[in-house]
Short mmCIF file of C-alpha atoms and ligand atoms in Angstrom, two decimals:
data_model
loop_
_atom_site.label_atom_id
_atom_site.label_comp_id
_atom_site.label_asym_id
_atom_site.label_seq_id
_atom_site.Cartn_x
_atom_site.Cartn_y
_atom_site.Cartn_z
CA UNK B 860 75.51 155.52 123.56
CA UNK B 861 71.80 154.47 122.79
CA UNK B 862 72.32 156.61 119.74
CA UNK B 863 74.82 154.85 118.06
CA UNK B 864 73.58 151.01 118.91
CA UNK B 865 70.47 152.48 117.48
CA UNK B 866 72.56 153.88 114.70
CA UNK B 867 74.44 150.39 114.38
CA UNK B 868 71.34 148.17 114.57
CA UNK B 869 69.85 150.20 111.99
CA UNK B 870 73.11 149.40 109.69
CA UNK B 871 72.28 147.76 106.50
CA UNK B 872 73.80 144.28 107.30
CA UNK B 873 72.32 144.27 110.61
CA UNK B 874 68.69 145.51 109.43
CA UNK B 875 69.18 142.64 107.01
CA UNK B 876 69.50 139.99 110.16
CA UNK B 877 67.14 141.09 112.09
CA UNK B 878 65.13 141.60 108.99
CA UNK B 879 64.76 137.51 109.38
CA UNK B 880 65.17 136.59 105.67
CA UNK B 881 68.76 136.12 106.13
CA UNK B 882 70.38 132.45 106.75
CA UNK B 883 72.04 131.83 110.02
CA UNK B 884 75.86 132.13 110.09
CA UNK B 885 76.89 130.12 113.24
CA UNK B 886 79.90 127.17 113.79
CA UNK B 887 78.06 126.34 116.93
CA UNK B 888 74.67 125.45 114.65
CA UNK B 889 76.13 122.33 112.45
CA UNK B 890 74.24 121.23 109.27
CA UNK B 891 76.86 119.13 108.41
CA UNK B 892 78.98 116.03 109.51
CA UNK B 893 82.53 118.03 109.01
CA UNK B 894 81.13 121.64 111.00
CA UNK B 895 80.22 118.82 113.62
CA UNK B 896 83.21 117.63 114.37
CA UNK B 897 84.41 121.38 114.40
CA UNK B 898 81.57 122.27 116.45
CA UNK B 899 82.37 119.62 119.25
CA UNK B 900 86.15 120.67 119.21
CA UNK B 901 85.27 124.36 120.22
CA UNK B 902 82.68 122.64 123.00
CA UNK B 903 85.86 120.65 124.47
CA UNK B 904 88.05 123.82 124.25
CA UNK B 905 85.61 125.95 125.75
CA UNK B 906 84.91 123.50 128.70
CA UNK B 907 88.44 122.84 129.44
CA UNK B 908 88.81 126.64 129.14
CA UNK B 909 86.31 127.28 131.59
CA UNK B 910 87.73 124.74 134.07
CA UNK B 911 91.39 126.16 133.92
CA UNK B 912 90.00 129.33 134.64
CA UNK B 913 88.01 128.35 137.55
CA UNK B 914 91.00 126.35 138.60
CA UNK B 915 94.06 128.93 138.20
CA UNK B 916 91.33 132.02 140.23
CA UNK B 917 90.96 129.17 142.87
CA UNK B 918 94.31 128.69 143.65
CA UNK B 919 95.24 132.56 143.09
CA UNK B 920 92.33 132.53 146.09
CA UNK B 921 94.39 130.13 147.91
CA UNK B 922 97.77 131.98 147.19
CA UNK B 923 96.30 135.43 148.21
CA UNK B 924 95.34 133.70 151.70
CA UNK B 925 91.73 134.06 151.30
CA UNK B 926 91.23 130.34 153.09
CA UNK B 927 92.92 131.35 156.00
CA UNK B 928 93.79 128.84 158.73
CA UNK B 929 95.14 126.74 156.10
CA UNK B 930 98.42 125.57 156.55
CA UNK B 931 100.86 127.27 153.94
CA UNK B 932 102.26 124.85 151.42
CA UNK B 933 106.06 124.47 151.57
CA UNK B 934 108.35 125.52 149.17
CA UNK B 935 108.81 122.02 147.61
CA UNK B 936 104.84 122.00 147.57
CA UNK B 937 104.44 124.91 145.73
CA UNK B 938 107.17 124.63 143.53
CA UNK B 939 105.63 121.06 142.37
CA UNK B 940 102.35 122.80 141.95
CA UNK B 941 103.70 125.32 139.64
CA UNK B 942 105.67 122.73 136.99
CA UNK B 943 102.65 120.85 137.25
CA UNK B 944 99.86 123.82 136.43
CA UNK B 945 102.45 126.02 134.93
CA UNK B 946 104.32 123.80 132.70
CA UNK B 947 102.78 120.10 132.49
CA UNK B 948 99.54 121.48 132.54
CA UNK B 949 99.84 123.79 129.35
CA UNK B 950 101.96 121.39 127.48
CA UNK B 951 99.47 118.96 127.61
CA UNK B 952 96.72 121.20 126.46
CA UNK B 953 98.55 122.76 124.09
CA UNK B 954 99.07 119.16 122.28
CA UNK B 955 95.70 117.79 122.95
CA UNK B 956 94.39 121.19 121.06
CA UNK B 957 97.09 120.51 118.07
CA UNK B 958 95.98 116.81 117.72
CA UNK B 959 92.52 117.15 117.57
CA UNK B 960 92.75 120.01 115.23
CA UNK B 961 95.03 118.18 112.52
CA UNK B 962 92.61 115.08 112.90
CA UNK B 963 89.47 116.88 112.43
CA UNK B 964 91.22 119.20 109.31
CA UNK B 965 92.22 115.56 107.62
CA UNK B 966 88.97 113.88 108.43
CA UNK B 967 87.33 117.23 107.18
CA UNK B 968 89.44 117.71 104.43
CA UNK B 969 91.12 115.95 101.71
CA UNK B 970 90.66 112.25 102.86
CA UNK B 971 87.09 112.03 102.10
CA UNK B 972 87.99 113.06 98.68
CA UNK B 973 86.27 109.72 96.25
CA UNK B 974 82.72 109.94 95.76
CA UNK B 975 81.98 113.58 95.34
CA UNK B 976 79.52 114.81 92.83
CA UNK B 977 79.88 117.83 91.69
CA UNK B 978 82.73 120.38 91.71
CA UNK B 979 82.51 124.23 91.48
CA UNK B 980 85.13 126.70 91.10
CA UNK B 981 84.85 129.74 93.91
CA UNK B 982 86.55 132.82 92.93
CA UNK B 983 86.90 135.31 95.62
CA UNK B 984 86.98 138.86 93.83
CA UNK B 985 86.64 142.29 95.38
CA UNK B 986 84.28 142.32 97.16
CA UNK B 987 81.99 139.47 96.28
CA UNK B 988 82.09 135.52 95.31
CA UNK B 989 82.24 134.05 91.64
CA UNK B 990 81.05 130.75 91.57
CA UNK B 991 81.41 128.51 88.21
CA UNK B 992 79.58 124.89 88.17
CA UNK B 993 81.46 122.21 86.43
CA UNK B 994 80.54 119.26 84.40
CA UNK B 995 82.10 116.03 84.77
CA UNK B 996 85.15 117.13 81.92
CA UNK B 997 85.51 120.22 83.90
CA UNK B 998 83.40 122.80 81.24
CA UNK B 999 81.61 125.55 82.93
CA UNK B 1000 78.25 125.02 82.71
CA UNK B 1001 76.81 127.77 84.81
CA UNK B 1002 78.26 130.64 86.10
CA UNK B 1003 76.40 132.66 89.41
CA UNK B 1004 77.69 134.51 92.11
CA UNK B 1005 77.27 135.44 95.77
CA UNK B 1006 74.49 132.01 96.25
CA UNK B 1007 76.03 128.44 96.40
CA UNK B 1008 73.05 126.09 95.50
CA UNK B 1009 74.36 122.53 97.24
CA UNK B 1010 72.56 118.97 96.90
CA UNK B 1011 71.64 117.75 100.32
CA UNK B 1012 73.24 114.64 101.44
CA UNK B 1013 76.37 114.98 98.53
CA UNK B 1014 79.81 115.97 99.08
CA UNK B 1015 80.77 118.82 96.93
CA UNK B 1016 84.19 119.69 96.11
CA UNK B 1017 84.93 123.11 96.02
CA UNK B 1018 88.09 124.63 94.11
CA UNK B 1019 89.12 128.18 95.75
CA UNK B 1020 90.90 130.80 93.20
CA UNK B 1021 91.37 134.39 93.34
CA UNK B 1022 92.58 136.69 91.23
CA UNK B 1023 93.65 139.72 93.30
CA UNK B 1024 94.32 139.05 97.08
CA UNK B 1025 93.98 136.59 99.30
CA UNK B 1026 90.34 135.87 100.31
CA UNK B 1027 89.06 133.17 102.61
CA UNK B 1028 86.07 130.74 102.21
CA UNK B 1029 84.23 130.56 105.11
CA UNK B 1030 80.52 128.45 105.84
CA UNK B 1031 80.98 127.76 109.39
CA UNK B 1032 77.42 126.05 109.25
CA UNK B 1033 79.19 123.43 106.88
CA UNK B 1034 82.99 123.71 106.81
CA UNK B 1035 85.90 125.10 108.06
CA UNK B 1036 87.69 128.04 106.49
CA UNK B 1037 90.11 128.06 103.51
CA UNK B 1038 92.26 130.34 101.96
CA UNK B 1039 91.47 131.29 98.43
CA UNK B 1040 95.33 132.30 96.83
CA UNK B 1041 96.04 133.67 93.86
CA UNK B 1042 97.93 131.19 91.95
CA UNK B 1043 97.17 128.70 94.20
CA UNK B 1044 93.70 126.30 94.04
CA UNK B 1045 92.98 125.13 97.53
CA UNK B 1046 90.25 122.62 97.72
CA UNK B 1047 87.26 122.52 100.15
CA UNK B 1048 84.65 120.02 100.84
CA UNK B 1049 81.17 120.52 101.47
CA UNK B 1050 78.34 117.94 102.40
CA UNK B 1051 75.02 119.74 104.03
CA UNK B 1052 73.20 116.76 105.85
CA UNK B 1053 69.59 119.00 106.05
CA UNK B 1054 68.31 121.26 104.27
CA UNK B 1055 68.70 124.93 104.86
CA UNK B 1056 69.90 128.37 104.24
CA UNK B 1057 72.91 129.75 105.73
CA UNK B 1058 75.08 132.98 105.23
CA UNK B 1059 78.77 132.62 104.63
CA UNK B 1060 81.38 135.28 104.92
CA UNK B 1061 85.13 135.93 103.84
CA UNK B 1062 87.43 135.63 106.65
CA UNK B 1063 90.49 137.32 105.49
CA UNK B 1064 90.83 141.08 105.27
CA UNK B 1065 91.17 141.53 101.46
CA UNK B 1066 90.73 145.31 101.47
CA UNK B 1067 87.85 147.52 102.00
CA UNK B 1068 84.74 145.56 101.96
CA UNK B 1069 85.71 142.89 103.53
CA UNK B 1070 83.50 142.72 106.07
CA UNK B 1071 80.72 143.20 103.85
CA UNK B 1072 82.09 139.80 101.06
CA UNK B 1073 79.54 137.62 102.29
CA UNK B 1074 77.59 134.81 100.36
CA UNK B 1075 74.29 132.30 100.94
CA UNK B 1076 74.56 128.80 101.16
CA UNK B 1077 71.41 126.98 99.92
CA UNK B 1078 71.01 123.17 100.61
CA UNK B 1079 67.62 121.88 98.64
CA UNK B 1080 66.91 118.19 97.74
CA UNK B 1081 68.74 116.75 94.73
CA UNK B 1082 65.99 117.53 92.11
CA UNK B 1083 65.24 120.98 93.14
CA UNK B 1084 69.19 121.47 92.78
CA UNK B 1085 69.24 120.42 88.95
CA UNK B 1086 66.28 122.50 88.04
CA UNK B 1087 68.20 125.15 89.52
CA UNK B 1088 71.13 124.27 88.10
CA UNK B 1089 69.68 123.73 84.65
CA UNK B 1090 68.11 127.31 84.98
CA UNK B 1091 71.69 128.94 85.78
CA UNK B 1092 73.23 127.28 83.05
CA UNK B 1093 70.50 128.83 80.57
CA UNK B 1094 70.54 132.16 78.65
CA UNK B 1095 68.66 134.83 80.27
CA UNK B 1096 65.07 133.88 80.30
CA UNK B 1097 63.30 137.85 79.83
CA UNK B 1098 62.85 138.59 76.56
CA UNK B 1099 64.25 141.87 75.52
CA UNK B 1100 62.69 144.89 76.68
CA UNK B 1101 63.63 149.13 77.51
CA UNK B 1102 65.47 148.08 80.18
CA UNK B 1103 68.01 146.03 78.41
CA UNK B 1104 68.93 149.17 76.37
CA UNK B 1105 69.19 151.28 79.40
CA UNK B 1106 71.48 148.58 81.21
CA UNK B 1107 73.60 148.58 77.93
CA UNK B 1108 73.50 152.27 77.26
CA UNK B 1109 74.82 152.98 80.88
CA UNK B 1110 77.67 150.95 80.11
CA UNK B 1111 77.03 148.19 82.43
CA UNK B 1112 77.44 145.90 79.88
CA UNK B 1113 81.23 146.65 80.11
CA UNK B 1114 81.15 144.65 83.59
CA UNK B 1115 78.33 142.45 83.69
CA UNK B 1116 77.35 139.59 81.49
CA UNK B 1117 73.51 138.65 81.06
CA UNK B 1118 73.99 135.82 78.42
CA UNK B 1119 72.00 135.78 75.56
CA UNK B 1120 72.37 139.86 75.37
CA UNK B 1121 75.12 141.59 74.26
CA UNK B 1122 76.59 142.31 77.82
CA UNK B 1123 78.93 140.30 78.12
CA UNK B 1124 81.37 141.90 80.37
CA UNK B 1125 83.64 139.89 83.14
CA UNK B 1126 84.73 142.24 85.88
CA UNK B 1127 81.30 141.99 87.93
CA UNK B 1128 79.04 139.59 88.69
CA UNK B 1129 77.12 137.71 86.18
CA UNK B 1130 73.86 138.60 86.02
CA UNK B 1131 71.69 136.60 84.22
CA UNK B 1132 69.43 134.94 86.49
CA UNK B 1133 69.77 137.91 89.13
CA UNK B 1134 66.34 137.91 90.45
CA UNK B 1135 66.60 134.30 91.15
CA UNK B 1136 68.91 135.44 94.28
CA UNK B 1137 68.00 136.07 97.78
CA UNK B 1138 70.86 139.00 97.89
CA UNK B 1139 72.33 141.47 96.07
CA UNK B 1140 75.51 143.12 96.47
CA UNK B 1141 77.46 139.98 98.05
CA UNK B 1142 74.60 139.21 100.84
CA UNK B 1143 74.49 142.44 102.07
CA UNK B 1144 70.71 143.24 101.27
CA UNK B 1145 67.85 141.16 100.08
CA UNK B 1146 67.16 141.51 96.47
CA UNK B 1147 64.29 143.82 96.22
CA UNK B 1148 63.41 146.26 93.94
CA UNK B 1149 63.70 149.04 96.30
CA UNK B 1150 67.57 147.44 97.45
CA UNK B 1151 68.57 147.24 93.75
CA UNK B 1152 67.53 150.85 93.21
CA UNK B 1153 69.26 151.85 96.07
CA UNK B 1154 72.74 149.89 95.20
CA UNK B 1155 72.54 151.08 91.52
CA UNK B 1156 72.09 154.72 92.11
CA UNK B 1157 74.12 154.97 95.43
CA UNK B 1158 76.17 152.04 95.63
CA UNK B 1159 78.90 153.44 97.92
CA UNK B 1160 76.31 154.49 100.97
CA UNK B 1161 75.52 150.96 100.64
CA UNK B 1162 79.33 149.88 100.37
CA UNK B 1163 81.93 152.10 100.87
CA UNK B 1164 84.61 151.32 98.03
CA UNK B 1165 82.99 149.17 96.16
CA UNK B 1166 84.25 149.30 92.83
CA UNK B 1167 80.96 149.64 90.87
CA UNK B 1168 80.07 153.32 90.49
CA UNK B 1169 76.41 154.70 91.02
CA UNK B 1170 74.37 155.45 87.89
CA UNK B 1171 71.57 157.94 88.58
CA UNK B 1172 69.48 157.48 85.06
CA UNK B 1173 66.20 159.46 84.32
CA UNK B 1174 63.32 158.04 86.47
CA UNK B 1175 61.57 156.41 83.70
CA UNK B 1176 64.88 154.96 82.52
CA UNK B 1177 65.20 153.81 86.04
CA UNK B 1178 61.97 151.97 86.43
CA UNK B 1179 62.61 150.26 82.55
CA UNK B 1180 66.21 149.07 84.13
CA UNK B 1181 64.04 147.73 87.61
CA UNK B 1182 61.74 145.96 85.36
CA UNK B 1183 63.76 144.50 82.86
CA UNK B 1184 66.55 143.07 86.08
CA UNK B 1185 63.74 141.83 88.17
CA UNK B 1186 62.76 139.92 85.34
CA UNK B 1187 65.83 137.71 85.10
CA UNK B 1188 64.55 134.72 86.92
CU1 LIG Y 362 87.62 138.82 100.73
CU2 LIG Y 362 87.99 139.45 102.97
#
């Protein structure tokens, strides 16, 4: 038994918690004014929860005759008491539970819609997040993945696609979850109130990494946000160098695009300003050189059907390949 917590603590997503470079992912620790108002919802429901409980054992006390000298309620008594707790009692909960929700989902949701300043396109893909910046006419401008950069203090409207299964979006530090649907473009609003870092996760079995499709959220004052922004939307910033030639003469050109090279394939992430993430591999380890090693030359110990496939080049080759990605600021 000691073994396998051991064995499960020791897990790469959980060495990466406890590793304490990892955001918090919590709906109970709000950073904005919409995971609030979710926040305080599952407060009331877990209160009232606890009450009923305490309530329904307390008369299943009384019922099993554990107050004894009491007089036992007649059958009119008892019949009132269980229309009242069994029926009423329900009925109202049940619609006090559905109101709030559909209040807080509008308030969260689409009626807060004018004013926002910035929309970006989330594709959920298997197993990790695309996310495209827009301009005002709706032109990409950058392209990243796995790291939503967020203004603090703006309300950012965020288009959900997919174009395989369903996926869902979830930062319970800032929002509610949404359904990305192929065919479909759902629409989700974020507005971080402090900065921070947070971890986000997909929330609807999609297949076999699901667990492991998670993301960062990054909330940074406005200015720090456009020279980030400005960097992402830039060609790769390392010059040339052996490792470019071993990335493209590996083939993983054919799936990921570092712009200003000749890779310019679409099915993985893009990787052009790679080492200016905290994660690789869809926030399941930090990006270090040792992680990125480890994911290209066995990238199913790290994630078990993950559709990249390991490379194992020479060691020299290897090191070039290090070099040359950890230089993509
Ligand atoms: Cu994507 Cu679960």
């Amino acid at each position: 038994m000691r073994l396998r917590l051991l064995r499960l603590l020791s897990s790469a997503p959980f060495a990466f918690l406890l590793s304490g470079c990892q955001g918090i992912q919590s709906a109970l620790d709000p950073a904005s004014r919409d995971a609030r108002l979710v926040a305080e919802l599952s407060w009331w429901m877990f209160t009232s929860a606890v009450f009923i409980y305490i309530v329904t054992i307390g008369l299943l006390a009384v019922g099993a005759g554990l107050f004894r000298g009491r007089k036992r309620l007649s059958f009119r008594s008892s019949t009132t008491l269980v229309i009242l707790g069994g029926v009423c009692a329900p009925i109202i909960a049940i619609i006090a539970i559905g109101v709030s929700g559909v209040a807080i989902g509008d308030e969260t949701e689409g009626a807060r819609e004018a004013g926002t300043a910035l929309t970006i396109e989330v594709v959920g893909k298997q197993w990790w997040w695309e996310l495209r910046y827009l301009d005002e006419a709706g032109e990409v401008i950058a392209v990243t993945a796995n790291e939503l950069h967020l203004p603090v203090g703006e309300r950012a409207r965020l288009e959900l696609l997919s174009d395989n299964v369903i996926h869902s979006f979830w930062a319970p530090n800032l929002q509610g979850k949404t359904d990305a649907i192929p065919g479909r473009r759902n629409v989700l609003f974020a507005e971080p109130a402090v900065e921070g870092v947070w971890r986000g996760q997909c929330a609807e079995f999609c297949g076999k990494q699901h667990t492991l499709m998670g993301f960062m959220v990054v909330a940074e004052p406005r200015d720090e946000f456009n020279a980030w922004l400005e960097r992402q939307a830039s060609d790769a910033l390392a010059p040339p160098a052996p490792g470019l030639d071993v990335f493209l003469d590996l083939g993983c050109g054919g799936c990921h695009t570092i712009r200003g090279t000749p890779a310019d394939g679409q099915k993985g992430p893009d990787l052009t300003h790679l080492a200016s993430r905290r994660t690789i591999a869809a926030a399941t380890l930090p990006n270090s050189r040792g992680n990125l090693g480890g994911w290209i030359t066995d990238t199913h110990e790290v994630k078990p059907g993950a559709l990249m496939p390991s490379f194992i080049p020479e060691p020299q080759d290897l090191h070039d390949l290090l070099d040359y990605l950890e230089a993509l600021h």
